Amino acid sequence: SGNLGLTERPCLVDNAMLDTVKHSFVGQQPAAADRASPFAVGLVAFDVLNSFAPRNAGPTIVGTYNTSDLKKGIKIQIDGEPYLMLEVQFVKPGKGQAFTRCRLRNLLTGNVIERTYKSGETVEIADIEERKMQYIYPEADAFVFMDQTSGDQVIVPSDKIGEEKRFLADGLDVSIVLFNGNPIGIELPAIVELTVAETEPGARGDTAAGNVTKAATLETGLEIRVPLFIKEGEKIKVHTETREFAGRA
């Protein structure tokens, strides 16, 4: 494979494919063809056939919901993008056709929109998958997660995670959200445990003055308010939704 300048990677080819492709380069590179291993030529066959394979013309459609199926929490697809259903309200006016009013959040941009659907209409189901994985390390402008069962790794760009990166301590279990097979975000557990990296000691008289909390910076850079008795080096629990102190770990 080194003589051909090919990158070795797994593929499945049969002997007929090997012969066909090997003969195809005899006229142009006879020496290379003579030296080519079946594996190397198979790689060329894979690339040649793959070049004729149909390309994905658009988002995958996995099915549809009827308006009677719409409810909070489901994920649908609008104009090729995934949305989470936030609110659903069935409206039956005195005159005219009944309809369903929905509030949805775009899972790619975070934007919230409203849509109405007439009774009997259908909407596309979003091809959303959630995979349980463990955070292992940052890599450039991304974060790497691993499936503890299969060993598979997924790299999620930093812009898909946003400020939720402030909860990513080594070994944290999260759900990776995939849309059409591509990572678009993460789902954090309700509570995470983080170590206090920096905080001022609680001063006498603080409680009497009405100060019952103080600022603290955690190991990931997250800044929250903690009770006066919390010290540097302690591990605490934090609510991921509200970013509030939830107790000692």
Short mmCIF file of C-alpha atoms in Angstrom, two decimals:
data_model
loop_
_atom_site.label_atom_id
_atom_site.label_comp_id
_atom_site.label_asym_id
_atom_site.label_seq_id
_atom_site.Cartn_x
_atom_site.Cartn_y
_atom_site.Cartn_z
CA SER A 1 0.00 0.00 0.00
CA GLY A 2 2.97 2.32 0.56
CA ASN A 3 3.87 2.17 -3.15
CA LEU A 4 0.39 3.32 -4.07
CA GLY A 5 0.23 6.16 -1.57
CA LEU A 6 -2.94 4.73 -0.03
CA THR A 7 -4.23 5.03 3.52
CA GLU A 8 -5.12 1.63 4.93
CA ARG A 9 -8.63 1.32 6.31
CA PRO A 10 -11.10 -1.56 6.63
CA CYS A 11 -13.33 -2.46 3.69
CA LEU A 12 -15.10 -5.49 2.26
CA VAL A 13 -14.40 -6.49 -1.36
CA ASP A 14 -14.53 -9.74 -3.31
CA ASN A 15 -11.97 -11.30 -5.70
CA ALA A 16 -13.83 -10.20 -8.82
CA MET A 17 -13.66 -6.60 -7.64
CA LEU A 18 -9.92 -6.97 -6.97
CA ASP A 19 -9.26 -8.31 -10.49
CA THR A 20 -11.38 -5.65 -12.17
CA VAL A 21 -9.75 -2.74 -10.41
CA LYS A 22 -6.22 -4.15 -10.66
CA HIS A 23 -6.62 -4.51 -14.43
CA SER A 24 -7.94 -0.94 -14.55
CA PHE A 25 -4.57 0.42 -13.55
CA VAL A 26 -2.35 -1.77 -15.66
CA GLY A 27 -2.29 0.66 -18.57
CA GLN A 28 -1.37 3.64 -16.42
CA GLN A 29 0.81 2.24 -13.64
CA PRO A 30 1.92 -1.30 -14.61
CA ALA A 31 4.69 -1.42 -12.02
CA ALA A 32 2.36 -0.31 -9.26
CA ALA A 33 -0.26 -2.82 -10.35
CA ASP A 34 2.24 -5.67 -10.22
CA ARG A 35 3.31 -4.76 -6.69
CA ALA A 36 -0.18 -3.96 -5.37
CA SER A 37 -1.42 -6.24 -2.61
CA PRO A 38 -5.04 -7.45 -2.74
CA PHE A 39 -5.74 -5.28 0.31
CA ALA A 40 -4.35 -2.15 -1.34
CA VAL A 41 -6.20 -2.74 -4.60
CA GLY A 42 -9.33 -3.49 -2.60
CA LEU A 43 -9.11 -0.04 -1.10
CA VAL A 44 -9.09 1.48 -4.57
CA ALA A 45 -12.09 -0.66 -5.48
CA PHE A 46 -13.90 0.58 -2.41
CA ASP A 47 -13.19 4.21 -3.29
CA VAL A 48 -14.18 3.75 -6.94
CA LEU A 49 -17.48 2.09 -6.10
CA ASN A 50 -18.14 4.51 -3.29
CA SER A 51 -17.80 7.41 -5.72
CA PHE A 52 -20.86 6.08 -7.56
CA ALA A 53 -22.88 5.51 -4.40
CA PRO A 54 -25.93 7.76 -3.97
CA ARG A 55 -25.27 10.72 -1.72
CA ASN A 56 -27.52 11.77 1.12
CA ALA A 57 -29.83 14.25 -0.55
CA GLY A 58 -31.22 15.61 2.68
CA PRO A 59 -32.27 14.88 6.26
CA THR A 60 -33.46 11.38 7.07
CA ILE A 61 -37.21 10.94 7.48
CA VAL A 62 -37.90 8.20 10.02
CA GLY A 63 -41.69 8.57 10.20
CA THR A 64 -44.48 11.01 10.96
CA TYR A 65 -46.70 12.09 13.84
CA ASN A 66 -50.37 12.92 13.47
CA THR A 67 -51.61 16.01 15.30
CA SER A 68 -53.24 13.71 17.87
CA ASP A 69 -49.73 12.37 18.70
CA LEU A 70 -48.23 15.76 19.52
CA LYS A 71 -47.17 16.18 23.14
CA LYS A 72 -44.53 17.87 25.24
CA GLY A 73 -41.08 16.30 24.95
CA ILE A 74 -41.30 14.73 21.49
CA LYS A 75 -38.80 15.72 18.80
CA ILE A 76 -39.91 16.62 15.30
CA GLN A 77 -38.26 17.86 12.13
CA ILE A 78 -39.14 21.17 10.45
CA ASP A 79 -37.40 22.26 7.24
CA GLY A 80 -34.68 19.70 7.84
CA GLU A 81 -33.88 20.79 11.41
CA PRO A 82 -34.73 19.10 14.75
CA TYR A 83 -37.09 20.70 17.26
CA LEU A 84 -38.11 19.79 20.81
CA MET A 85 -41.79 20.21 21.63
CA LEU A 86 -42.08 22.55 24.64
CA GLU A 87 -45.84 23.16 24.83
CA VAL A 88 -48.88 21.75 23.08
CA GLN A 89 -52.36 23.30 23.18
CA PHE A 90 -55.40 21.91 21.40
CA VAL A 91 -57.73 24.69 20.25
CA LYS A 92 -61.33 24.16 19.12
CA PRO A 93 -62.80 27.49 18.00
CA GLY A 94 -66.55 28.12 17.90
CA LYS A 95 -66.34 28.26 14.14
CA GLY A 96 -63.82 26.74 11.81
CA GLN A 97 -61.50 23.79 12.04
CA ALA A 98 -59.77 22.70 15.27
CA PHE A 99 -56.00 23.09 15.42
CA THR A 100 -53.03 22.47 17.67
CA ARG A 101 -50.79 25.34 18.77
CA CYS A 102 -47.19 24.38 19.60
CA ARG A 103 -44.07 26.03 21.04
CA LEU A 104 -40.84 24.39 19.94
CA ARG A 105 -37.11 24.86 20.50
CA ASN A 106 -34.63 24.38 17.68
CA LEU A 107 -32.08 21.84 18.92
CA LEU A 108 -29.39 23.32 16.66
CA THR A 109 -29.79 27.04 17.40
CA GLY A 110 -31.80 27.17 20.63
CA ASN A 111 -34.36 29.50 19.03
CA VAL A 112 -37.98 29.08 20.18
CA ILE A 113 -40.78 29.26 17.61
CA GLU A 114 -44.54 28.78 17.50
CA ARG A 115 -46.37 26.65 14.96
CA THR A 116 -50.00 25.68 14.44
CA TYR A 117 -51.20 22.47 12.84
CA LYS A 118 -54.69 21.73 11.57
CA SER A 119 -56.33 18.53 12.80
CA GLY A 120 -55.27 15.63 10.62
CA GLU A 121 -51.96 17.17 9.53
CA THR A 122 -48.75 15.19 9.93
CA VAL A 123 -45.27 16.27 11.00
CA GLU A 124 -41.94 14.54 10.46
CA ILE A 125 -40.28 12.70 13.34
CA ALA A 126 -36.69 13.88 13.89
CA ASP A 127 -34.00 11.22 13.59
CA ILE A 128 -32.72 11.81 17.12
CA GLU A 129 -30.66 9.30 19.06
CA GLU A 130 -29.26 9.62 22.57
CA ARG A 131 -26.20 7.59 23.54
CA LYS A 132 -24.93 7.18 27.09
CA MET A 133 -21.24 8.08 27.10
CA GLN A 134 -18.52 9.22 29.49
CA TYR A 135 -16.54 12.45 29.16
CA ILE A 136 -12.81 11.72 28.91
CA TYR A 137 -10.88 14.83 27.74
CA PRO A 138 -10.96 18.10 25.75
CA GLU A 139 -9.41 18.21 22.30
CA ALA A 140 -8.78 21.61 20.63
CA ASP A 141 -12.23 23.20 20.20
CA ALA A 142 -14.10 20.01 21.03
CA PHE A 143 -14.74 17.44 23.75
CA VAL A 144 -14.25 13.68 23.51
CA PHE A 145 -16.69 11.15 24.95
CA MET A 146 -16.45 7.36 25.11
CA ASP A 147 -18.99 4.53 25.15
CA GLN A 148 -17.86 2.45 28.12
CA THR A 149 -19.32 -0.72 26.63
CA SER A 150 -18.09 -0.61 23.03
CA GLY A 151 -15.13 1.75 23.37
CA ASP A 152 -16.54 3.97 20.58
CA GLN A 153 -15.57 7.62 20.84
CA VAL A 154 -17.55 10.67 19.76
CA ILE A 155 -16.10 14.16 19.35
CA VAL A 156 -18.57 16.98 20.06
CA PRO A 157 -17.60 20.51 18.91
CA SER A 158 -17.44 23.10 21.68
CA ASP A 159 -20.10 25.28 20.03
CA LYS A 160 -22.59 22.39 20.28
CA ILE A 161 -22.07 22.21 24.04
CA GLY A 162 -21.87 25.89 24.96
CA GLU A 163 -21.73 26.78 28.63
CA GLU A 164 -22.66 23.24 29.62
CA LYS A 165 -18.93 22.55 29.27
CA ARG A 166 -18.62 24.10 32.75
CA PHE A 167 -20.08 20.89 34.17
CA LEU A 168 -17.72 18.52 32.35
CA ALA A 169 -15.51 16.92 34.99
CA ASP A 170 -13.43 13.85 34.10
CA GLY A 171 -15.51 10.69 34.02
CA LEU A 172 -18.92 12.43 33.98
CA ASP A 173 -21.67 10.30 32.41
CA VAL A 174 -23.82 12.22 29.91
CA SER A 175 -26.13 11.51 26.99
CA ILE A 176 -24.80 12.52 23.56
CA VAL A 177 -27.60 13.81 21.32
CA LEU A 178 -27.22 12.76 17.67
CA PHE A 179 -29.27 14.09 14.75
CA ASN A 180 -28.99 12.06 11.54
CA GLY A 181 -25.96 10.42 13.16
CA ASN A 182 -24.14 13.71 13.92
CA PRO A 183 -23.59 15.03 17.47
CA ILE A 184 -25.57 18.21 18.14
CA GLY A 185 -25.35 18.49 21.92
CA ILE A 186 -25.32 16.74 25.27
CA GLU A 187 -27.83 16.03 28.02
CA LEU A 188 -26.40 16.48 31.50
CA PRO A 189 -27.52 14.60 34.62
CA ALA A 190 -29.73 16.60 36.98
CA ILE A 191 -26.92 16.90 39.53
CA VAL A 192 -23.14 16.74 39.12
CA GLU A 193 -20.34 16.61 41.68
CA LEU A 194 -17.52 19.16 41.38
CA THR A 195 -14.60 20.21 43.55
CA VAL A 196 -14.35 23.76 44.90
CA ALA A 197 -11.16 25.24 43.42
CA GLU A 198 -11.37 28.71 44.95
CA THR A 199 -13.48 30.48 47.55
CA GLU A 200 -12.91 32.98 50.35
CA PRO A 201 -13.20 31.82 53.96
CA GLY A 202 -16.49 32.73 55.60
CA ALA A 203 -15.93 35.80 57.84
CA ARG A 204 -17.39 36.28 61.28
CA GLY A 205 -20.42 38.48 61.25
CA ASP A 206 -21.39 37.55 57.66
CA THR A 207 -24.51 35.70 58.77
CA ALA A 208 -25.56 38.52 61.08
CA ALA A 209 -25.12 40.95 58.20
CA GLY A 210 -27.45 38.84 56.07
CA ASN A 211 -24.67 37.25 53.97
CA VAL A 212 -25.41 33.52 54.02
CA THR A 213 -23.57 32.57 50.81
CA LYS A 214 -20.30 33.43 49.10
CA ALA A 215 -18.80 33.11 45.63
CA ALA A 216 -16.94 29.96 44.66
CA THR A 217 -15.11 28.85 41.51
CA LEU A 218 -15.28 25.12 40.81
CA GLU A 219 -12.72 22.85 39.11
CA THR A 220 -14.29 23.36 35.67
CA GLY A 221 -14.37 27.16 35.94
CA LEU A 222 -18.05 27.25 36.86
CA GLU A 223 -18.85 30.07 39.31
CA ILE A 224 -21.72 29.64 41.79
CA ARG A 225 -22.81 30.75 45.27
CA VAL A 226 -22.13 28.35 48.13
CA PRO A 227 -22.83 28.41 51.89
CA LEU A 228 -20.25 30.10 54.12
CA PHE A 229 -19.09 26.78 55.62
CA ILE A 230 -17.85 25.38 52.28
CA LYS A 231 -14.05 25.33 51.96
CA GLU A 232 -11.59 24.99 49.08
CA GLY A 233 -10.97 21.38 48.11
CA GLU A 234 -14.42 20.18 49.13
CA LYS A 235 -16.55 18.28 46.63
CA ILE A 236 -20.10 19.59 46.29
CA LYS A 237 -23.27 18.79 44.37
CA VAL A 238 -24.63 21.30 41.83
CA HIS A 239 -28.01 21.44 40.05
CA THR A 240 -27.19 21.55 36.32
CA GLU A 241 -30.43 23.32 35.38
CA THR A 242 -30.27 26.13 37.92
CA ARG A 243 -26.51 26.12 38.66
CA GLU A 244 -27.30 26.19 42.35
CA PHE A 245 -25.58 24.51 45.28
CA ALA A 246 -27.27 21.18 46.10
CA GLY A 247 -25.25 20.02 49.10
CA ARG A 248 -21.97 18.39 49.98
CA ALA A 249 -21.01 15.32 47.95
#
